[in-house]
Short mmCIF file of C-alpha atoms in Angstrom, two decimals:
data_model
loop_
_atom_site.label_atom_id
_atom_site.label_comp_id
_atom_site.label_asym_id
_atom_site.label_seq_id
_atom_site.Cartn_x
_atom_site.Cartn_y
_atom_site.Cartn_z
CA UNK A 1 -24.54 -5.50 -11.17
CA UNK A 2 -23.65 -9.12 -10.78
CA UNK A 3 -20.80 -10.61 -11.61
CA UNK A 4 -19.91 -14.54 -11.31
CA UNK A 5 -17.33 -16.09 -13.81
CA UNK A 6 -14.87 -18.02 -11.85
CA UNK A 7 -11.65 -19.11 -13.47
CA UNK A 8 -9.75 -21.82 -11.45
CA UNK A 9 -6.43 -21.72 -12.71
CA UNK A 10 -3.10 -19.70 -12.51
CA UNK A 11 -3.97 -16.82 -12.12
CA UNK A 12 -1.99 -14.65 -15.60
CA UNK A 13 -1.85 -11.20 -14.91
CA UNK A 14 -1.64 -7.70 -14.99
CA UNK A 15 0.38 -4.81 -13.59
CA UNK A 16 -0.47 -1.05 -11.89
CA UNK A 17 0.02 1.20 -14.59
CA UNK A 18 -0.74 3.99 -12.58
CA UNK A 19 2.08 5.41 -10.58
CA UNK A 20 3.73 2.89 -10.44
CA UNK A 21 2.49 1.05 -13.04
CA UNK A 22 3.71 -1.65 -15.54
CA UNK A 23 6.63 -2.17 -17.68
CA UNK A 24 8.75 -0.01 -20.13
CA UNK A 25 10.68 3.07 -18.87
CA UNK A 26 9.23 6.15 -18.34
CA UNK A 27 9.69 6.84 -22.02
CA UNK A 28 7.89 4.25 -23.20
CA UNK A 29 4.36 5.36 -23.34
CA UNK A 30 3.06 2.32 -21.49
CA UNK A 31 2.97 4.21 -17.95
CA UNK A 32 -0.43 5.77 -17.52
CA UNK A 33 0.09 9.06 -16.98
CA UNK A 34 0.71 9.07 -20.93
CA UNK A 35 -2.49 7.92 -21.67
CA UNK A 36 -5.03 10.84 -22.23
CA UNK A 37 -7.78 8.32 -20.71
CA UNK A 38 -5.84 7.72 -17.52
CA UNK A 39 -4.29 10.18 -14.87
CA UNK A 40 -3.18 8.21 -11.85
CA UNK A 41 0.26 9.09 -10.88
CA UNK A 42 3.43 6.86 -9.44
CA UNK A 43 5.24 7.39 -6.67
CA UNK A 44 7.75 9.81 -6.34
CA UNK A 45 11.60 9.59 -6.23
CA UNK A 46 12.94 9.46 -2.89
CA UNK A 47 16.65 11.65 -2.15
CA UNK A 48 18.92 10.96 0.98
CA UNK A 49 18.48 13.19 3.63
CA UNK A 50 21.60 14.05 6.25
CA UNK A 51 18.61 13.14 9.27
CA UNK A 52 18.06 9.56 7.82
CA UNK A 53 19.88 7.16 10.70
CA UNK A 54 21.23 3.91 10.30
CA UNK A 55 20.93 3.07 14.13
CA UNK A 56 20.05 -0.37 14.59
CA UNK A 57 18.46 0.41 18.09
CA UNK A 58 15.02 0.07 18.84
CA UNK A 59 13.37 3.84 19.35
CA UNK A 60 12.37 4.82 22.97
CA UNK A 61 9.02 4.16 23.77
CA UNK A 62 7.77 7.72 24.60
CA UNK A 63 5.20 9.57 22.29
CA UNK A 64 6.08 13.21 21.37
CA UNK A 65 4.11 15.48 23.55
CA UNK A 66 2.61 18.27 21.17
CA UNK A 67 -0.51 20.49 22.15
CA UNK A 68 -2.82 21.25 19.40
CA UNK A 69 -5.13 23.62 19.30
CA UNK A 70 -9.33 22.13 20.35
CA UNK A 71 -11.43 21.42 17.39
CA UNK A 72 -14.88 21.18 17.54
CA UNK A 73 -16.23 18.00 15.36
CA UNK A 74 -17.65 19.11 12.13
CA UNK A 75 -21.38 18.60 12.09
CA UNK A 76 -22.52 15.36 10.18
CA UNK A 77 -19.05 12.99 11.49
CA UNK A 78 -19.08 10.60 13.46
CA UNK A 79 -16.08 10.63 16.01
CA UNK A 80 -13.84 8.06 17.75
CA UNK A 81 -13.80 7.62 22.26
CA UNK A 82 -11.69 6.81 24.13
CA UNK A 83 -8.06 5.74 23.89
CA UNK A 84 -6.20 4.11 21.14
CA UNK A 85 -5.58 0.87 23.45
CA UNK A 86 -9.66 0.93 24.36
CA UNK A 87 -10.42 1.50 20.67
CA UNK A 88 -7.88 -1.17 19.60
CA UNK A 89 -10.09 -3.99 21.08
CA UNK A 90 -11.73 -5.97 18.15
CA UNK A 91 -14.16 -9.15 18.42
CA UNK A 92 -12.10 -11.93 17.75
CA UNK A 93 -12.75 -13.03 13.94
CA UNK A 94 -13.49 -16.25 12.78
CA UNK A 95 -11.06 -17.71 9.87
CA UNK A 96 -12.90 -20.06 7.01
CA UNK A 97 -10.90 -23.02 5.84
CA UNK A 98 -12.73 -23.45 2.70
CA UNK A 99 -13.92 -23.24 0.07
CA UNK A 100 -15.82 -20.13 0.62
CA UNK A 101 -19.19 -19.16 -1.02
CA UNK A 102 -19.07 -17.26 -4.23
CA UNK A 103 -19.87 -13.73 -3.73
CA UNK A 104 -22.26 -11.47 -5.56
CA UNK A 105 -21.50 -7.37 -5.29
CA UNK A 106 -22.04 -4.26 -6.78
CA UNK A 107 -20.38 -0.74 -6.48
CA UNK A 108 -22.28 1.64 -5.22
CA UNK A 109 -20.79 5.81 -5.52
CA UNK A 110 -19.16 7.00 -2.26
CA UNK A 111 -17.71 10.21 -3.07
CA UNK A 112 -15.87 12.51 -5.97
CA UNK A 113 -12.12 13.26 -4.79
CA UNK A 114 -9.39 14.86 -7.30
CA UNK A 115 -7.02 12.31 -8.19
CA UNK A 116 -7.30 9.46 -5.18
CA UNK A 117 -4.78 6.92 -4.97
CA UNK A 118 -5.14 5.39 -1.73
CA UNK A 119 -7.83 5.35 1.15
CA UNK A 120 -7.18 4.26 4.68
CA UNK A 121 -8.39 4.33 8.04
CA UNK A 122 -7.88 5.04 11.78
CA UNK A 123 -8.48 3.18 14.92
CA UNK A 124 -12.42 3.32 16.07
CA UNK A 125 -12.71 6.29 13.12
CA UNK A 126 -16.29 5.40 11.15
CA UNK A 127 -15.04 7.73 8.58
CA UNK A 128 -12.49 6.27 5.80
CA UNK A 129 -9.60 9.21 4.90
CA UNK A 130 -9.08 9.57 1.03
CA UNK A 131 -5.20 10.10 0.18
CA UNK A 132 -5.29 12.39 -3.25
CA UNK A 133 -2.23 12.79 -5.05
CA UNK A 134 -2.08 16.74 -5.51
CA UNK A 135 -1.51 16.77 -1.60
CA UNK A 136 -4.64 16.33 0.30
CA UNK A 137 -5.67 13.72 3.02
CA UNK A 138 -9.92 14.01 2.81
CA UNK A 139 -11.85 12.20 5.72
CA UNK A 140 -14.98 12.11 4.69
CA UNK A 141 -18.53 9.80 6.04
CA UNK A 142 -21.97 9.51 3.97
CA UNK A 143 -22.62 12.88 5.36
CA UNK A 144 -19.18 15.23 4.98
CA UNK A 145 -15.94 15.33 3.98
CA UNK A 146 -13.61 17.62 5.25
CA UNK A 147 -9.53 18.33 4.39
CA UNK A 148 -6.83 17.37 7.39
CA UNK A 149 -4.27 17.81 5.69
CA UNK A 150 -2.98 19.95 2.39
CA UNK A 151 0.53 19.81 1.57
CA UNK A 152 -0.21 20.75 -2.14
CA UNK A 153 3.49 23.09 -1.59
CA UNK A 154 5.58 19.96 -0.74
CA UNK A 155 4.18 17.67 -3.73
CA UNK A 156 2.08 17.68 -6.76
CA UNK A 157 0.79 15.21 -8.82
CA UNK A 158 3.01 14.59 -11.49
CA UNK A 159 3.55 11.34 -13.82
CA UNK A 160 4.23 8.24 -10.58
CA UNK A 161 4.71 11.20 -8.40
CA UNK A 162 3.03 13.01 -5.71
CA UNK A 163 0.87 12.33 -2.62
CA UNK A 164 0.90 8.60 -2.49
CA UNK A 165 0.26 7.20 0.93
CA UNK A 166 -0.78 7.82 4.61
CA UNK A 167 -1.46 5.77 7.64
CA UNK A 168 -2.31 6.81 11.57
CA UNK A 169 0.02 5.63 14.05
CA UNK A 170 -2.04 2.78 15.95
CA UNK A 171 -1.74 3.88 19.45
CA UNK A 172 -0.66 7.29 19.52
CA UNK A 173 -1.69 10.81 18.21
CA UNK A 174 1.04 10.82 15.05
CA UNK A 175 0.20 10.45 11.42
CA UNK A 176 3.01 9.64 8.46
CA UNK A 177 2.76 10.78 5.17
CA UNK A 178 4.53 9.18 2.14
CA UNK A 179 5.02 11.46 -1.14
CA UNK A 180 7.56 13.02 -3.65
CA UNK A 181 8.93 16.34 -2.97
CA UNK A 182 9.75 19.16 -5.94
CA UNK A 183 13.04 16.98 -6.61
CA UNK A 184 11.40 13.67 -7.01
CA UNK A 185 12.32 12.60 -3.61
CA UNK A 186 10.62 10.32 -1.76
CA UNK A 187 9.67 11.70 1.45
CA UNK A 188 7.68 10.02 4.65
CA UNK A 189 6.99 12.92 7.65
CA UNK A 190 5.04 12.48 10.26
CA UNK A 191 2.78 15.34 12.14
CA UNK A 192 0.58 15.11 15.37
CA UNK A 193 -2.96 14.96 14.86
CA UNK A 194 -5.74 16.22 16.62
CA UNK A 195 -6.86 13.24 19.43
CA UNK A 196 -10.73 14.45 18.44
CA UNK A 197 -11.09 15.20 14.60
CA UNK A 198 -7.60 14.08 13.41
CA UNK A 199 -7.05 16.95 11.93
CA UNK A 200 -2.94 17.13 11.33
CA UNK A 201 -1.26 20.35 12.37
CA UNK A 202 1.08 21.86 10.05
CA UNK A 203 3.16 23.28 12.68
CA UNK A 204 4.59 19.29 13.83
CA UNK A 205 5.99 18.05 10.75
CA UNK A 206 8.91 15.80 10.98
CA UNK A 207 11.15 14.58 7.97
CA UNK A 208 11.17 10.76 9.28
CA UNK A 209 13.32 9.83 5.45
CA UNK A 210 13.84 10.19 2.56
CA UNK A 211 15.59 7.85 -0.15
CA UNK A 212 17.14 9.22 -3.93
CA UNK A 213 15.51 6.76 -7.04
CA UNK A 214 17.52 7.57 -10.10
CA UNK A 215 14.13 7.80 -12.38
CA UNK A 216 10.80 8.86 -11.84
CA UNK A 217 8.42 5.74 -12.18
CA UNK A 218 8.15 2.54 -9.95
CA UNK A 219 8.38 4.70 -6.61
CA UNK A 220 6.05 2.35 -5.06
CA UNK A 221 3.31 3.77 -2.75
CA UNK A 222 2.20 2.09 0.27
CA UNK A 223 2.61 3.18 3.85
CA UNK A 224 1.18 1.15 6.54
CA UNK A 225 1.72 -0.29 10.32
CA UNK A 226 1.78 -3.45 10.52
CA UNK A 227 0.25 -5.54 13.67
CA UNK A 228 4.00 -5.65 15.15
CA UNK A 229 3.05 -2.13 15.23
CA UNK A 230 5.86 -1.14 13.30
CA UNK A 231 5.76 0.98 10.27
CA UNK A 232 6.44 -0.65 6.68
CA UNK A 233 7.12 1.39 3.61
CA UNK A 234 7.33 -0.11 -0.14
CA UNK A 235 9.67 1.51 -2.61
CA UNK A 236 9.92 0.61 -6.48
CA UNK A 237 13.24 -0.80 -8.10
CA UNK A 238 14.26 2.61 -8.89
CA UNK A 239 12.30 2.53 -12.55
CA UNK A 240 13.14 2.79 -15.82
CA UNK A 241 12.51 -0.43 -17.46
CA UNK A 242 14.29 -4.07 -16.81
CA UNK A 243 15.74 -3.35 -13.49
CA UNK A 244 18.96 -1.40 -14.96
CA UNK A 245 20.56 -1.02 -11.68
CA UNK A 246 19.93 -4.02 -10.16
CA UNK A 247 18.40 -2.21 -7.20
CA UNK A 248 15.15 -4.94 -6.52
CA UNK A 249 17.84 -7.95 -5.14
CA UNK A 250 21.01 -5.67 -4.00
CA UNK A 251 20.83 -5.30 -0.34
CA UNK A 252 22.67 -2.03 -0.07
CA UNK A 253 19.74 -0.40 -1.73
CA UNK A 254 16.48 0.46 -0.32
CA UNK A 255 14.76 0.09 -4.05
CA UNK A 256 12.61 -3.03 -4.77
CA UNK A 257 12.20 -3.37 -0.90
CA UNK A 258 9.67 -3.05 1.92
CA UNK A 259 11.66 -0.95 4.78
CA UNK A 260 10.59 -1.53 8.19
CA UNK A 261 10.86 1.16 10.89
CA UNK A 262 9.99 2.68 14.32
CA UNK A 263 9.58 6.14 12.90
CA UNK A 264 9.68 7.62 16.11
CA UNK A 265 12.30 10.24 17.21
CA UNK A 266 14.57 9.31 19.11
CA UNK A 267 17.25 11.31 20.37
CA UNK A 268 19.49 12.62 17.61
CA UNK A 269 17.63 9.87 15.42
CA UNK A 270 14.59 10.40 12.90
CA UNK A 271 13.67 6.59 13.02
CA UNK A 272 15.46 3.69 14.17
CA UNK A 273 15.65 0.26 12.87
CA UNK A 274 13.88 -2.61 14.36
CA UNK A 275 16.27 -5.06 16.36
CA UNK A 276 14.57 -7.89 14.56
CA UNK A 277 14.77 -6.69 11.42
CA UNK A 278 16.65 -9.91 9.11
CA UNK A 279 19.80 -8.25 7.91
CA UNK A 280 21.20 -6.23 10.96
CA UNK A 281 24.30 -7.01 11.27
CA UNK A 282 24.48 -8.71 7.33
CA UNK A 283 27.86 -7.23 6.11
CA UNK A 284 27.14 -4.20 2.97
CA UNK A 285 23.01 -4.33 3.92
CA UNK A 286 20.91 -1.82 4.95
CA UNK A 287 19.18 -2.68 8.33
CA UNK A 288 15.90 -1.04 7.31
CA UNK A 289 15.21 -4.25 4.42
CA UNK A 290 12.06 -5.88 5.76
CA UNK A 291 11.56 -7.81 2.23
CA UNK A 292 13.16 -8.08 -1.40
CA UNK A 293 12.84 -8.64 -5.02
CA UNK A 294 10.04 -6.06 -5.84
CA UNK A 295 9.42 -4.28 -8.94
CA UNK A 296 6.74 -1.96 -7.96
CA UNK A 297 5.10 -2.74 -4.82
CA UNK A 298 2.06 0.02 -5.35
CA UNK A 299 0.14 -1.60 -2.61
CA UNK A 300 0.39 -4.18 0.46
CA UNK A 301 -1.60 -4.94 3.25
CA UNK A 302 -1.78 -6.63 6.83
CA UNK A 303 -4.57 -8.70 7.23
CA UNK A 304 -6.44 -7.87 10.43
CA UNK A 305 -7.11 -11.54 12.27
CA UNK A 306 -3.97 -13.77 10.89
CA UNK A 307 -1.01 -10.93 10.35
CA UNK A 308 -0.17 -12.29 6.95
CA UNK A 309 1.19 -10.17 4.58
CA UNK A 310 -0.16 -9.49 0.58
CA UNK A 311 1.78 -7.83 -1.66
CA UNK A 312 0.61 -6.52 -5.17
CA UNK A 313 3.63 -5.95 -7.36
CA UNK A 314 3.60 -4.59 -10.74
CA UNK A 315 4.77 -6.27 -13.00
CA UNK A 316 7.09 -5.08 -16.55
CA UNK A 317 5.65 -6.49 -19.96
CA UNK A 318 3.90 -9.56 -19.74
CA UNK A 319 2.88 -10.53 -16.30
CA UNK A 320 1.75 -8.94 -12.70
CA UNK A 321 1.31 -10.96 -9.41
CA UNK A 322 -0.01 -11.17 -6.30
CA UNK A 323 2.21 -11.87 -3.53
CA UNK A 324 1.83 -13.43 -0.35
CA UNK A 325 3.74 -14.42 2.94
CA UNK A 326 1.90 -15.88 6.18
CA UNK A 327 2.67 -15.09 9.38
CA UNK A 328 3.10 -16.82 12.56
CA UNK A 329 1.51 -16.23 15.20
CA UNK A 330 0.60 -13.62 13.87
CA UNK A 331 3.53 -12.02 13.61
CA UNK A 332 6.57 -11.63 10.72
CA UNK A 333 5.12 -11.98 7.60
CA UNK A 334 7.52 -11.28 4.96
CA UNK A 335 10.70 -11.61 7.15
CA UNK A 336 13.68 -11.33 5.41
CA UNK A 337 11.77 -13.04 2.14
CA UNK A 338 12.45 -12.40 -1.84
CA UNK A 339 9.67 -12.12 -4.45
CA UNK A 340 12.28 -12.71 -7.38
CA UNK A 341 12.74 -9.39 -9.24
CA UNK A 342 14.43 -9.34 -11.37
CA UNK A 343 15.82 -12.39 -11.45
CA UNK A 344 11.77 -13.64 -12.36
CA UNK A 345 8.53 -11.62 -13.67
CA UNK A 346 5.85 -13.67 -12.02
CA UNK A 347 7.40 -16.95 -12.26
CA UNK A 348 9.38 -16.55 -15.70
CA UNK A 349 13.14 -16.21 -15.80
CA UNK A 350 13.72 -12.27 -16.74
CA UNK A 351 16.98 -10.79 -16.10
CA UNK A 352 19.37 -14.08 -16.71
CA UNK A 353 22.02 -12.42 -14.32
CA UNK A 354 20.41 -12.16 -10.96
CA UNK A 355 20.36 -15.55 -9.19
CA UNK A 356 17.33 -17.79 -9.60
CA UNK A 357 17.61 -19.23 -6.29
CA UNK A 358 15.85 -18.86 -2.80
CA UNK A 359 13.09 -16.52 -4.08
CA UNK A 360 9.54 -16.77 -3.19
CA UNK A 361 6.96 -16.88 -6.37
CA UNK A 362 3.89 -15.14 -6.85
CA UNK A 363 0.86 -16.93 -5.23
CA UNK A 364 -1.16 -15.69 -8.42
CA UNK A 365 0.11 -14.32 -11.48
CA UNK A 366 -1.89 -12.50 -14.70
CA UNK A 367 -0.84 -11.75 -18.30
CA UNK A 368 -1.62 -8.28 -20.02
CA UNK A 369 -4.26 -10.12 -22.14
CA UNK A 370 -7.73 -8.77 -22.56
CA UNK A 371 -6.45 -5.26 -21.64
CA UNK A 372 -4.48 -5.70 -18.08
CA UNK A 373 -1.92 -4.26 -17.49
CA UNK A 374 -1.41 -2.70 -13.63
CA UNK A 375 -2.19 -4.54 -10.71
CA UNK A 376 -3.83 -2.46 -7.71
CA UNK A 377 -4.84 -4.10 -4.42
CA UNK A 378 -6.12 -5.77 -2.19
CA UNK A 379 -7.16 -6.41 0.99
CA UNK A 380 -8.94 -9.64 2.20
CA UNK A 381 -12.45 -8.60 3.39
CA UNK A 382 -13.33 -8.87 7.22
CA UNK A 383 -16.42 -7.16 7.36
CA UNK A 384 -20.02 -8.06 8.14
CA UNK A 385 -21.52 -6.18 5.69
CA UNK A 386 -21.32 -8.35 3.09
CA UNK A 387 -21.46 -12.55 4.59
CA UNK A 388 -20.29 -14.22 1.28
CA UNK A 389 -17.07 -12.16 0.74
CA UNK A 390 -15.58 -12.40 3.77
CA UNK A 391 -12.52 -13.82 3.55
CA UNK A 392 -11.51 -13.20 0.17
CA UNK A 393 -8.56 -11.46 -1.23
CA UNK A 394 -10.16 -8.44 -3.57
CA UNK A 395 -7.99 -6.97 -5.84
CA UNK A 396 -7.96 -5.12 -9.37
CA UNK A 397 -5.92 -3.88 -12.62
CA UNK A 398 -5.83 0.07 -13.68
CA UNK A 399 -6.00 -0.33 -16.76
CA UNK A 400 -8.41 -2.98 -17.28
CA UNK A 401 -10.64 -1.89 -14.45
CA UNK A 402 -11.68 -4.99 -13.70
CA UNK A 403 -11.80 -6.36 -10.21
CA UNK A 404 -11.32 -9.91 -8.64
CA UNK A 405 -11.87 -12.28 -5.49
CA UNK A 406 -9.19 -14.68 -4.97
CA UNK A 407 -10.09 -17.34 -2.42
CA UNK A 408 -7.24 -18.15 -0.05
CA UNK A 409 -8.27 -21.72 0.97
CA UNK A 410 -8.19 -22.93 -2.76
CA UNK A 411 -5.35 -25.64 -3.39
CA UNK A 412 -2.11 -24.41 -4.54
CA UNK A 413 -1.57 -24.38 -8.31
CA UNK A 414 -5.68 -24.00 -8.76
CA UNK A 415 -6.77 -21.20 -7.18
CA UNK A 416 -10.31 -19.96 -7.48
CA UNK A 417 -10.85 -16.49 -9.11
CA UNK A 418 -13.83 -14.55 -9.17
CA UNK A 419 -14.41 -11.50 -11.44
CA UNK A 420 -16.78 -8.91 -8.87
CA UNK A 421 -17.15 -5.36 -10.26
CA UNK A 422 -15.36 -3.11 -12.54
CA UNK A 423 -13.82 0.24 -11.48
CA UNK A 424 -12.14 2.29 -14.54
CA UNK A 425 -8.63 3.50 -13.67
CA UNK A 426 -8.38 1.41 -10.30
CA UNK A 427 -6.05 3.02 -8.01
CA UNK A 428 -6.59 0.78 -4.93
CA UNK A 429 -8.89 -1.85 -3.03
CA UNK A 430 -9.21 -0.67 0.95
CA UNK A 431 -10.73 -0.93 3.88
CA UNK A 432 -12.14 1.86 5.54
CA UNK A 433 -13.16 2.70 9.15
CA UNK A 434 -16.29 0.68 9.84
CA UNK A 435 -14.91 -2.35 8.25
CA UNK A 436 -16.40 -1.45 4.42
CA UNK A 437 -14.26 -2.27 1.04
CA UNK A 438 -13.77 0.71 -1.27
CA UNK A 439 -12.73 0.99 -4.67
CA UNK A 440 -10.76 3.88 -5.56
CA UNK A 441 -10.43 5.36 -9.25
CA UNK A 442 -7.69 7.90 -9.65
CA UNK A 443 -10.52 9.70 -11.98
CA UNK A 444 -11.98 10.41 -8.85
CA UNK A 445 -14.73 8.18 -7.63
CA UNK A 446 -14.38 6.39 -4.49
CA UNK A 447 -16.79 3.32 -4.44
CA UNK A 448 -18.14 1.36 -1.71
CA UNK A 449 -19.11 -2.59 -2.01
CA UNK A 450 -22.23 -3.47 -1.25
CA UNK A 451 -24.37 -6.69 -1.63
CA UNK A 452 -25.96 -6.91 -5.11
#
């Protein structure tokens, strides 16, 4: 399959329908899980928790000792050695200032999961893990797949709710888990892992939070570490439609934010906040705001070699957008930053009573024309595999299934777009553990890119 039509212009958009998909209230019938064609789910609702801490300390820097039981690796996977710091060493990579080559890909089938929303990877792991939203964690290779973890009695898959992200500690044996418990909580726990397989063990689980969302849609989804090493969580406004509470801006509310925590224990604490974090110390905010002004963040990611932080946020009626925040040095992306909701959908005015000032816009927007509707994504590409995408931002919509490059050195105001694949019911663009981009379909196929 080849694919070349290149738009340079603004970017108009679409928004994830999935989950946490685009505009209207749950009600409406534009979410999805209402469509009999479509069956991705949103985040769940997260409830307060008496072990959630407020501590503005930064967490002891001791791992939890727990013993798990030896595992012998399944035949057919391929296994990480060594330690997480010798693992962690990565040739250094070289970053293109432009323009970059137009790339030519296809999708090629990787695998049949029920209901994936999110795939994800660990330290010197060749396998790529396979988050499905009934409550499994899958890590599966060209040869296997196997089940780490099933939690399929906390969660199930339910609307923007259920099992809806996952990411390995980077230097020690933990895992954290992000998903919506029987209430429509949102939960995050973490459990030890096997050093070996990665298998979790039941037995360790740790409630690390949990936040209350008045409604059931735009719960938000991703879970990640970021290269501070600290570990970044994205929650929706709260949902409904329009922003009712005016959760996205308000800084005493966790909605419409990415969090930032050590979610380590430490002493009588389940996390603890950051002592960088922006608004310690800001009178009525909650320490744990890394970043505002989010509708649906359904997916965000580091990238590898510059830090910089890119934000997909789903967008209500008429526009999604791509959002974007360099680091320096590698380090801070996002710091303290607003991406306008509600005060703005993409860049137009929305809700007339939230302050237009100070926000940061979209760095590409999309209307719901030719069937968009829900952004998922992305993830700028890093591997070898495939020379002429390096470097480009891919991302997708749900409901259109269609899926683009974005090329970061294009000039402001003109960026270059390129349409690569299509992937019906796109649930997320990732990167899995030998440095291959997968397309995930909450119908169930996982899809890697290859060269056409």
């Amino acid at each position: 399959m080849s694919h070349r039509r290149i738009l340079v212009a603004s970017v108009v958009g679409a928004a994830l329908t999935v989950a946490a998909c685009g505009g209207g209230s749950e009600s409406s019938g534009k979410n999805p899980p209402n469509d009999p064609t479509a069956t991705f789910a949103t985040v769940p609702e997260p409830e307060e928790s008496s072990t959630e801490s407020e501590d503005t300390g930064v967490a002891a820097d001791e791992s939890i000792a727990t013993t798990l039981p030896e595992l012998a690796p399944s035949g057919g996977n391929d296994l990480p050695t060594g330690t997480p710091e010798e693992l962690s060493t990565a040739p250094a990579t070289t970053i293109a200032t432009g323009p970059l080559p137009i790339p030519v890909v296809t999708l090629v089938d990787a695998g049949t999961f029920d209901t994936p929303v999110e795939l994800f990877s660990r330290v010197g792991d060749p396998r790529h893990f396979v988050v499905e939203q009934n409550g499994r964690i899958i890590a599966a290779d060209d040869l296997s797949a196997e089940v780490m973890l099933d939690i399929t009695d906390l969660t199930a898959a339910d609307g923007e709710r259920g099992l809806l992200g996952a990411a390995f500690h980077p230097a020690q044996d933990l895992a954290y888990v992000h998903y919506t418990n029987g209430d429509g909580t949102t939960v995050v726990d973490e459990y030890a892992i096997d050093p070996v397989t990665a298998v979790f063990d039941p037995g360790s689980r740790r409630e690390v939070l949990t936040v209350e969302q008045p409604f059931g849609n735009h719960n938000g989804g991703e879970l990640a570490f970021g290269p501070d090493g600290f570990l970044y969580l994205g929650l929706g406004d709260g949902g409904s439609a329009n922003d009712p509470e005016r959760n996205s801006l308000a800084l005493a509310s966790r909605l419409g934010k990415i969090l930032r925590i050590d979610p380590r224990e430490s002493g009588n604490e389940s996390f603890t906040i950051p002592a960088d974090n922006p608004f310690i110390g800001v009178e009525g905010a909650d320490p744990a705001i890394w970043a505002l002004g989010l509708r649906n963040p359904w997916k965000f990611s580091f990238d590898t070699p510059t830090g910089d932080l890119w934000i997909a946020d789903v967008g209500q009626g008429d526009l999604e957008e791509i959002n974007y925040a360099p680091a320096i040095d590698g380090q801070g992306a996002g710091r303290g930053l607003s991406f306008g909701w509600s005060a703005f959908e993409g860049t137009a005015r929305f809700n007339d009573d939230q302050d237009a000032d100070g926000h940061t816009p979209p760095i590409v927007e999309y209307s719901h024309d030719d069937g968009d509707c829900s952004v998922s994504g992305g993830v700028v590409y890093r591997g070898e595999g495939i020379a002429d995408l390096q470097g480009w931002f891919v991302y997708g919509d749900f409901c259109s299934g269609r899926i683009w490059g974005y090329d970061p050195t294009s000039q402001p105001g003109a960026p270059i777009i390129v349409e690569l694949a299509q992937q019906p019911n796109l649930a997320a663009i990732a990167i899995g553990g030998e440095g291959d981009l997968f397309a995930v379909s909450n119908v169930g196929t996982v899809s890697r890119f290859s060269r056409a």
